[in-house]
Amino acid sequence: YRPLSASEQINFLKKIRLYIQQQKYDEAVSLCKTLINLALEGLSYYHTYDRLFLGLSIAVGFVGWTTYVILVIIKAHTNLTKAVPTNKKKSTVLFYGFVAVGIIIAFFLLIQTCPWTYYVYCLLPVPVWYAVVKEIPVIQDLAANIWSLHIGQSIGFFLVCVLGVEILVFSFFYRSALTVGLLVFAGWPVTTQLWIQAKTKAMLWTLLCVLLAIFPLMPVVGREPNIPLVIAAGLLTLLVSFFSLASLCKSENKYRDNEDLKVYFYQMFSVALSTYVVSSTHSSLKIKQGLPVMNQIISWVTLVSSPVLLLLSPTFLFERLFSILLSVMSTYLLLSTGYEALFPLALFGLMFVWINMEQEALQHYGLSLKPKLAVFNFTCAVDITQFRQLHLDDVRRSFFFVFFIVTAFFGTGNIASINSFDPASVYCFLTVFSPFMMGGLLLLKVAIPFVLVSCAFEAVQVTTQLSSKSLFLIVLVISDMMALHFFFLVKDYGSWLDIGTSISHYVLVMSLTIFMMVMNGLAQLLTTQRLGLPRRTKHHS
């Protein structure tokens, strides 16, 4: 560190001592402060000496990996490229070339006696980029296809993708970015034929997007309890349930058993009971009478029975989704203290319309053999040969999914509010401090909106004949692009909250794909599985 080399240090100390001897104390103090600042800068210099080198190495690995995944998507799941025969001679030369690069990098690190982690960071991009360069014929074929298209269209699509990812990144810092994204989504039908093709559904989509866009502008949950809003959410859920049940009874589905309708009445009763328990508990706590034992028992019974009742419902698309809403709402109401109780309702409404909109969008590609949603059954196994190739619209579907997942997470709060949550949200279950129990209930509350989005996307995926593998590859590309942003935004200075939040953002985005795979598995379980109960048989004389 040149500004504070050995000779510079000696000069500084000599000058300071000289000033002290000459009784020039102000100059001595000023010089000491300069020396302290230089010493701190020197520490930072040595501590971050390899940061640029390692950062570039990791960035090169990220870019290589993302490029490879894009090539896999294009090669295996689209019609953009043709099968190109491999040249064995060129492949061998390429392989030895990359081996030589790997040896040079290892030798360079060995000379510098670097720790073993440096070898991982620096050598990992080598095989990744070898896999990319090996696919040069595919890249050339793709480039030729892109040039044959409208250049303006290709550039426009690329800019829209970049803008979409930037909005997702900004939403981690400013929740209002989600509002901007949802308002852009509201105008999506206008840019397509959907506004003419299905005007009622398009208007509903726009209305619900605007409605959901209000939530990120609201203050973070947990500041001030507002129980009347929770009661309003419960009553609104019951109102929606009555209308849905009435339409189900009117619809003619020859596969439906009227015995199944009883499950919905039990679930609606559970929602009504949860609404009463929330009101009763908070009234009791307000007058210093504590948590009533009966309310606590009802809360725990509701928590356990909700998933069981859900699995007793029919597996027809809308009926099972309706059952999922009732099931999660009865638990979510018990964990709510304010406006967040309305959030799952608005989110589910948008998801419901989204499923219908995607069905309408399929007609654009001439897929007239779309399944009828009214009689579509989740348990009907989709033949793998029925999976179609990807279209540009599928990139939009995947982006919608990622955006809705992020909205489900940040819609009513942020990282800081989750780290320091209000214990009032678990008062229906317990009032004695129990960090693990409270943490578990909080995680359940955070996970419920994810379940709604994942189940809706499972419906979109199955009804549009989209393979989950191709979907997750697109999601992987989006999450990797976001992760590269957050990698450069990780802080090692400032308050512990700033440092922790920057690391939390990076870890969240890195684990996004794994989390979505888990949620997809859970969504498949909740939509396809059904518990069979023994039915009463009628005996005729």
XYZ file of C-alpha atoms in Angstrom:
541
model
C 0.000 0.000 0.000
C 2.060 2.917 -1.349
C 0.499 5.836 0.611
C 1.644 4.109 3.829
C 4.880 2.276 2.934
C 7.563 1.635 5.609
C 9.413 4.886 4.788
C 6.133 6.885 4.816
C 5.288 5.486 8.258
C 8.703 6.594 9.636
C 8.256 10.082 8.109
C 4.800 10.457 9.668
C 6.015 9.429 13.133
C 9.063 11.745 12.909
C 6.844 14.734 11.944
C 4.339 13.990 14.749
C 7.113 13.778 17.376
C 8.689 16.984 16.034
C 5.364 18.849 16.301
C 4.925 17.602 19.891
C 8.464 18.777 20.791
C 7.727 22.166 19.212
C 4.400 22.249 21.159
C 2.408 22.447 17.883
C -0.314 20.169 19.256
C -3.046 21.011 16.740
C -0.742 20.080 13.826
C 0.303 16.882 15.651
C -3.381 15.889 16.239
C -4.240 16.668 12.583
C -1.322 14.514 11.354
C -2.347 11.670 13.727
C -5.872 11.746 12.264
C -4.413 11.567 8.738
C -2.257 8.584 9.813
C -5.289 6.821 11.362
C -7.352 7.289 8.171
C -4.464 6.012 6.023
C -4.048 2.993 8.333
C -7.794 2.170 7.990
C -7.575 2.581 4.196
C -4.512 0.309 4.204
C -6.408 -2.380 6.142
C -9.301 -2.138 3.666
C -6.809 -2.297 0.760
C -5.246 -5.544 2.020
C -8.577 -7.037 3.062
C -10.107 -6.449 -0.387
C -6.881 -6.978 -2.363
C -8.258 -9.917 -4.395
C -11.861 -8.693 -4.524
C -11.811 -7.505 -8.134
C -10.004 -10.636 -9.325
C -12.341 -13.048 -7.481
C -15.425 -10.955 -8.315
C -14.624 -11.064 -12.034
C -13.974 -14.801 -11.838
C -17.358 -15.433 -10.187
C -19.118 -13.068 -12.625
C -17.539 -14.930 -15.588
C -18.806 -18.203 -14.067
C -22.312 -16.753 -13.609
C -22.479 -15.446 -17.179
C -21.153 -18.760 -18.536
C -23.667 -20.798 -16.541
C -26.605 -18.566 -17.575
C -25.518 -18.760 -21.240
C -25.283 -22.557 -21.013
C -28.815 -22.835 -19.529
C -30.183 -20.557 -22.304
C -28.505 -22.812 -24.908
C -30.041 -25.924 -23.293
C -33.495 -24.280 -23.409
C -33.065 -23.291 -27.075
C -31.593 -26.643 -28.119
C -33.947 -29.007 -26.278
C -37.201 -27.057 -25.875
C -37.593 -24.863 -28.964
C -37.639 -25.148 -32.765
C -35.136 -22.305 -33.279
C -32.160 -24.545 -34.118
C -31.530 -27.668 -36.189
C -29.595 -30.749 -35.101
C -25.936 -30.093 -36.020
C -23.483 -33.051 -36.334
C -20.479 -32.747 -33.989
C -16.932 -32.531 -35.354
C -14.832 -34.902 -33.201
C -11.493 -33.371 -34.254
C -12.559 -29.835 -33.327
C -14.053 -31.092 -30.043
C -10.753 -32.744 -29.064
C -8.712 -29.599 -29.850
C -11.218 -27.517 -27.873
C -11.037 -29.891 -24.896
C -7.218 -29.795 -24.714
C -7.301 -26.006 -25.151
C -9.524 -25.594 -22.070
C -7.419 -28.117 -20.108
C -4.352 -25.956 -20.905
C -6.206 -22.819 -19.682
C -7.113 -24.657 -16.455
C -3.475 -25.700 -15.894
C -2.222 -22.100 -16.463
C -4.782 -20.739 -13.938
C -3.834 -23.434 -11.374
C -0.096 -22.678 -11.855
C -0.742 -18.934 -11.416
C -2.609 -19.595 -8.140
C 0.105 -22.021 -6.959
C 2.848 -19.381 -7.404
C 0.838 -16.966 -5.258
C 0.193 -19.701 -2.600
C -3.535 -18.940 -2.681
C -6.030 -20.782 -0.413
C -7.951 -23.757 -1.842
C -11.186 -21.700 -2.203
C -9.443 -19.567 -4.873
C -8.994 -22.699 -6.998
C -12.767 -23.362 -6.807
C -13.673 -19.770 -7.776
C -11.157 -19.549 -10.622
C -11.322 -23.066 -12.103
C -15.127 -23.503 -12.060
C -15.727 -21.128 -15.022
C -13.382 -23.256 -17.210
C -15.638 -26.364 -17.621
C -18.734 -24.118 -17.753
C -17.356 -22.068 -20.659
C -16.085 -25.265 -22.342
C -19.719 -26.516 -22.342
C -20.810 -23.171 -23.886
C -18.086 -22.964 -26.569
C -18.767 -26.605 -27.515
C -22.233 -25.450 -28.633
C -20.875 -22.859 -31.133
C -22.800 -24.463 -34.081
C -26.036 -23.974 -32.087
C -25.090 -20.330 -31.367
C -24.349 -19.731 -35.085
C -27.648 -21.345 -36.099
C -29.502 -19.251 -33.506
C -27.780 -16.036 -34.665
C -28.812 -16.762 -38.262
C -32.440 -17.265 -37.140
C -32.435 -14.041 -35.096
C -31.046 -12.020 -38.053
C -33.847 -13.391 -40.212
C -36.398 -11.962 -37.756
C -37.160 -8.280 -37.307
C -34.145 -6.729 -35.544
C -36.359 -4.179 -33.792
C -38.541 -6.983 -32.403
C -35.512 -8.891 -31.045
C -33.995 -5.759 -29.436
C -37.401 -4.830 -27.979
C -37.823 -8.304 -26.435
C -34.303 -8.125 -24.958
C -34.943 -4.666 -23.444
C -38.269 -5.795 -21.949
C -36.491 -8.794 -20.326
C -33.778 -6.534 -18.858
C -36.385 -4.040 -17.597
C -38.379 -6.870 -16.000
C -35.330 -8.203 -14.130
C -34.411 -4.659 -12.995
C -37.913 -4.145 -11.549
C -37.562 -7.437 -9.645
C -34.167 -6.326 -8.259
C -35.508 -2.891 -7.264
C -38.475 -4.505 -5.494
C -36.085 -5.965 -2.895
C -35.132 -2.402 -1.864
C -38.307 -0.467 -2.722
C -41.635 -2.287 -2.409
C -43.224 0.377 -4.605
C -41.350 -1.204 -7.585
C -43.878 -4.062 -7.334
C -46.665 -1.492 -7.772
C -44.987 -0.259 -10.980
C -44.675 -3.862 -12.228
C -48.312 -4.682 -11.468
C -49.525 -1.521 -13.217
C -47.485 -2.555 -16.300
C -49.098 -6.031 -16.054
C -52.518 -4.325 -15.959
C -51.885 -3.041 -19.491
C -50.754 -6.433 -20.863
C -54.133 -7.440 -22.436
C -54.302 -4.106 -24.305
C -51.001 -4.892 -26.116
C -52.365 -8.269 -27.321
C -55.538 -9.596 -28.942
C -56.897 -10.566 -25.503
C -58.645 -7.219 -25.035
C -60.844 -7.994 -28.066
C -60.888 -11.783 -27.629
C -61.957 -11.883 -23.950
C -62.916 -8.371 -22.889
C -64.586 -9.285 -19.553
C -61.611 -11.371 -18.389
C -59.173 -8.681 -19.578
C -61.050 -5.987 -17.608
C -61.065 -8.207 -14.508
C -57.309 -8.782 -14.922
C -56.652 -5.021 -15.143
C -58.871 -4.288 -12.133
C -57.251 -6.976 -9.945
C -53.716 -5.912 -10.963
C -54.522 -2.335 -9.876
C -56.088 -3.646 -6.639
C -53.040 -5.790 -5.790
C -50.733 -2.860 -6.674
C -52.108 -0.964 -3.638
C -50.632 -3.436 -1.093
C -46.900 -2.669 -1.653
C -47.692 1.040 -1.052
C -49.197 0.284 2.365
C -47.049 0.549 5.539
C -45.223 -2.606 6.657
C -47.449 -5.073 8.557
C -47.142 -5.121 12.337
C -47.036 -1.401 13.061
C -50.636 -1.030 14.331
C -53.219 -3.842 14.690
C -56.498 -3.299 12.819
C -58.821 -6.182 13.718
C -61.925 -4.784 11.883
C -60.011 -5.274 8.596
C -59.315 -8.935 9.518
C -63.036 -9.442 10.260
C -63.891 -7.730 6.936
C -61.498 -10.135 5.140
C -63.233 -13.121 6.780
C -66.703 -11.865 5.802
C -65.527 -11.110 2.256
C -64.108 -14.670 1.991
C -67.487 -16.064 3.053
C -69.303 -13.839 0.536
C -67.007 -15.003 -2.296
C -67.512 -18.602 -1.103
C -71.311 -18.343 -1.290
C -71.177 -16.995 -4.849
C -68.634 -19.658 -5.899
C -70.660 -22.439 -4.316
C -73.836 -21.204 -6.004
C -72.102 -21.230 -9.405
C -70.724 -24.736 -8.716
C -74.199 -26.041 -7.893
C -75.618 -24.509 -11.091
C -72.841 -25.846 -13.362
C -73.529 -29.196 -14.951
C -70.579 -31.479 -14.323
C -71.521 -35.118 -14.735
C -68.349 -36.204 -12.884
C -69.187 -34.285 -9.693
C -70.635 -35.938 -6.609
C -72.974 -33.761 -4.526
C -71.513 -35.340 -1.370
C -68.319 -33.376 -2.138
C -70.121 -30.081 -1.604
C -70.296 -30.854 2.145
C -66.508 -30.355 2.364
C -66.924 -26.732 1.235
C -69.557 -26.092 3.926
C -67.131 -27.417 6.580
C -64.380 -25.165 5.206
C -66.689 -22.136 5.138
C -67.685 -22.880 8.738
C -63.956 -23.013 9.593
C -63.420 -19.550 8.005
C -66.402 -18.145 9.962
C -65.053 -19.687 13.178
C -61.562 -18.220 12.541
C -63.103 -14.759 12.041
C -64.948 -15.065 15.343
C -61.837 -16.340 17.198
C -59.693 -13.405 15.968
C -62.326 -10.880 17.085
C -62.959 -12.612 20.416
C -59.240 -13.119 21.254
C -58.191 -9.531 20.631
C -61.234 -8.206 22.552
C -60.304 -10.458 25.495
C -56.656 -9.335 25.403
C -57.755 -5.689 25.224
C -59.621 -5.969 28.537
C -56.627 -7.841 30.108
C -58.426 -11.220 30.386
C -55.810 -13.165 28.428
C -56.253 -15.752 25.654
C -59.464 -17.797 26.152
C -58.680 -21.544 26.328
C -61.526 -22.435 23.923
C -60.194 -19.954 21.333
C -56.713 -21.470 21.628
C -58.102 -25.008 21.122
C -60.159 -23.901 18.086
C -57.077 -22.171 16.578
C -54.873 -25.274 16.854
C -57.659 -27.594 15.625
C -58.214 -25.279 12.605
C -54.463 -25.299 11.849
C -54.366 -29.120 11.840
C -57.727 -29.772 10.133
C -57.365 -27.250 7.260
C -54.989 -29.367 5.105
C -57.066 -32.501 5.815
C -60.303 -30.848 4.631
C -58.458 -29.559 1.564
C -57.396 -33.095 0.581
C -61.003 -34.307 0.901
C -62.224 -31.926 -1.846
C -62.609 -32.954 -5.538
C -59.575 -32.555 -7.813
C -61.408 -30.620 -10.551
C -59.384 -27.492 -11.306
C -61.587 -24.682 -9.987
C -63.072 -26.764 -7.170
C -59.666 -27.746 -5.798
C -58.313 -24.173 -6.126
C -61.419 -22.851 -4.345
C -60.854 -25.421 -1.583
C -57.169 -24.366 -1.290
C -58.260 -20.722 -0.832
C -60.754 -21.592 1.943
C -58.231 -23.870 3.636
C -55.379 -21.335 3.742
C -57.660 -18.391 4.590
C -58.972 -20.049 7.773
C -55.357 -20.301 9.029
C -54.180 -16.962 7.609
C -56.995 -15.045 9.330
C -55.849 -16.422 12.711
C -52.328 -15.107 12.012
C -53.413 -11.661 10.766
C -53.560 -8.371 12.645
C -54.399 -5.855 9.900
C -54.807 -5.221 6.197
C -52.617 -8.232 5.263
C -55.707 -10.465 5.770
C -57.088 -9.036 2.508
C -53.858 -9.763 0.601
C -54.419 -13.527 -0.118
C -57.931 -12.758 -1.377
C -56.680 -10.143 -3.869
C -53.766 -12.399 -4.874
C -56.011 -15.439 -5.401
C -58.464 -13.360 -7.452
C -55.636 -12.325 -9.770
C -54.315 -15.923 -9.972
C -57.792 -17.192 -10.858
C -58.138 -14.674 -13.717
C -54.534 -15.430 -14.811
C -55.396 -19.114 -15.372
C -58.306 -18.050 -17.614
C -56.208 -15.448 -19.456
C -53.489 -17.987 -20.253
C -56.119 -20.278 -21.729
C -57.243 -17.456 -24.019
C -53.601 -16.671 -24.936
C -53.141 -20.280 -26.167
C -55.436 -19.580 -29.144
C -52.825 -17.159 -30.485
C -50.611 -20.178 -31.276
C -53.428 -22.140 -32.860
C -53.707 -24.605 -29.990
C -57.440 -25.065 -30.376
C -57.428 -28.374 -28.457
C -57.209 -26.563 -25.140
C -58.847 -28.406 -22.226
C -62.167 -27.156 -20.842
C -61.294 -25.638 -17.478
C -64.725 -26.387 -15.967
C -64.178 -30.168 -16.198
C -60.376 -30.258 -16.123
C -59.079 -32.684 -13.490
C -55.633 -32.316 -11.906
C -55.323 -36.090 -11.465
C -55.531 -36.753 -15.222
C -51.901 -37.547 -16.005
C -50.586 -35.508 -18.920
C -48.854 -37.630 -21.525
C -45.228 -36.488 -21.994
C -45.726 -36.527 -25.783
C -48.393 -33.822 -25.355
C -45.825 -31.353 -23.998
C -45.260 -28.706 -26.611
C -42.173 -26.692 -27.560
C -41.585 -23.334 -25.899
C -42.868 -20.051 -27.322
C -41.951 -16.481 -26.392
C -45.166 -16.376 -24.358
C -43.724 -19.060 -22.052
C -40.888 -16.703 -21.078
C -43.584 -14.208 -20.064
C -45.422 -16.936 -18.084
C -42.228 -17.830 -16.221
C -41.528 -14.156 -15.517
C -45.096 -13.685 -14.247
C -44.532 -16.644 -11.910
C -41.267 -15.206 -10.507
C -42.839 -11.750 -10.175
C -45.889 -13.107 -8.328
C -43.619 -15.129 -6.002
C -41.660 -11.939 -5.168
C -44.978 -10.064 -4.733
C -46.174 -12.813 -2.369
C -43.024 -12.270 -0.279
C -42.781 -8.465 -0.256
C -46.458 -7.596 -0.799
C -47.160 -6.904 2.881
C -43.665 -6.587 4.375
C -39.915 -6.659 3.864
C -36.816 -8.415 5.234
C -36.571 -6.038 8.229
C -40.233 -6.526 9.212
C -39.793 -10.322 9.065
C -36.651 -10.117 11.227
C -38.567 -8.075 13.842
C -42.193 -9.235 13.548
C -45.062 -8.245 15.816
C -45.918 -11.078 18.278
C -49.605 -9.978 18.133
C -49.980 -12.084 14.937
C -49.688 -15.343 16.970
C -51.912 -14.340 19.925
C -54.702 -16.681 18.763
C -52.312 -19.633 19.269
C -50.174 -18.618 22.269
C -49.367 -15.599 24.428
C -46.375 -17.089 26.305
C -43.030 -16.246 24.689
C -41.823 -19.268 22.707
C -39.369 -18.242 19.940
C -39.403 -21.539 18.007
C -43.188 -21.902 18.051
C -43.664 -18.226 17.139
C -41.025 -18.494 14.387
C -42.733 -21.598 12.965
C -46.138 -19.868 12.874
C -44.582 -16.787 11.248
C -42.954 -18.933 8.532
C -46.336 -20.565 7.897
C -47.912 -17.119 7.494
C -45.154 -16.080 5.045
C -45.534 -19.354 3.074
C -49.336 -19.178 2.544
C -49.265 -16.597 -0.336
C -46.524 -18.718 -1.996
C -48.832 -21.753 -1.881
C -51.588 -19.813 -3.694
C -49.186 -18.636 -6.449
C -47.600 -22.100 -6.844
C -50.965 -23.883 -7.092
C -52.191 -21.350 -9.669
C -49.027 -21.789 -11.696
C -49.377 -25.565 -11.492
C -52.808 -25.085 -13.109
C -51.333 -22.806 -15.810
C -48.490 -25.253 -16.451
C -50.751 -28.303 -16.818
C -53.519 -26.625 -18.842
C -51.060 -25.001 -21.277
C -49.148 -28.316 -21.704
C -45.889 -26.811 -20.518
C -43.219 -29.161 -19.124
C -41.975 -28.273 -15.645
C -38.344 -28.876 -16.733
C -38.417 -26.142 -19.385
C -40.211 -23.837 -16.959
C -37.568 -24.219 -14.240
C -34.767 -23.664 -16.727
C -36.316 -20.276 -17.627
C -36.805 -19.486 -13.906
C -33.147 -20.464 -13.343
C -32.015 -17.914 -15.968
C -34.137 -15.149 -14.373
C -32.912 -15.935 -10.831
C -29.253 -16.113 -11.995
C -29.546 -12.698 -13.657
C -30.945 -11.316 -10.403
C -28.291 -13.111 -8.320
C -25.491 -11.495 -10.376
C -26.982 -8.087 -9.513
C -27.131 -8.880 -5.802
C -23.611 -10.362 -5.832
C -22.232 -6.901 -6.659
C -24.613 -5.252 -4.155
C -23.357 -7.245 -1.120
C -22.007 -4.767 1.463
C -19.193 -5.165 4.005
C -19.582 -1.684 5.506
C -22.300 0.332 7.253
C -24.673 -0.946 9.951
C -25.102 -4.653 10.709
C -28.676 -4.372 9.388
C -27.424 -3.066 5.999
C -24.758 -5.789 5.783
C -27.197 -8.530 6.876
C -29.929 -7.341 4.509
C -27.559 -7.272 1.491
C -26.413 -10.844 2.274
C -30.061 -11.942 2.864
C -31.056 -10.591 -0.568
C -28.248 -12.522 -2.276
C -28.994 -15.780 -0.424
C -32.749 -15.415 -1.124
C -32.236 -15.020 -4.862
C -29.644 -17.815 -5.004
C -32.074 -20.208 -3.303
C -35.058 -18.998 -5.378
C -34.934 -21.890 -7.871
C -34.623 -24.566 -5.154
C -37.455 -22.914 -3.217
C -39.657 -22.821 -6.346
C -38.992 -26.516 -6.985
C -40.087 -27.305 -3.402
C -43.200 -25.134 -3.844
C -43.947 -26.847 -7.172
C -43.751 -30.245 -5.431
C -46.078 -29.009 -2.680
C -48.472 -27.558 -5.296
C -48.575 -30.931 -7.101
C -49.357 -32.647 -3.799
C -52.132 -30.178 -2.910
C -53.722 -30.255 -6.376
C -53.513 -33.965 -7.299
C -53.836 -35.909 -4.027
C -57.173 -36.776 -2.505
C -58.048 -38.642 0.675
C -60.758 -41.208 0.070
C -63.467 -41.600 2.682
C -65.814 -44.606 2.870
C -69.147 -43.669 1.284
C -72.510 -44.865 2.603
C -74.083 -47.333 0.227
C -77.839 -47.241 -0.315
C -79.628 -50.591 0.131
C -82.765 -51.170 -1.931
C -85.322 -53.821 -1.037
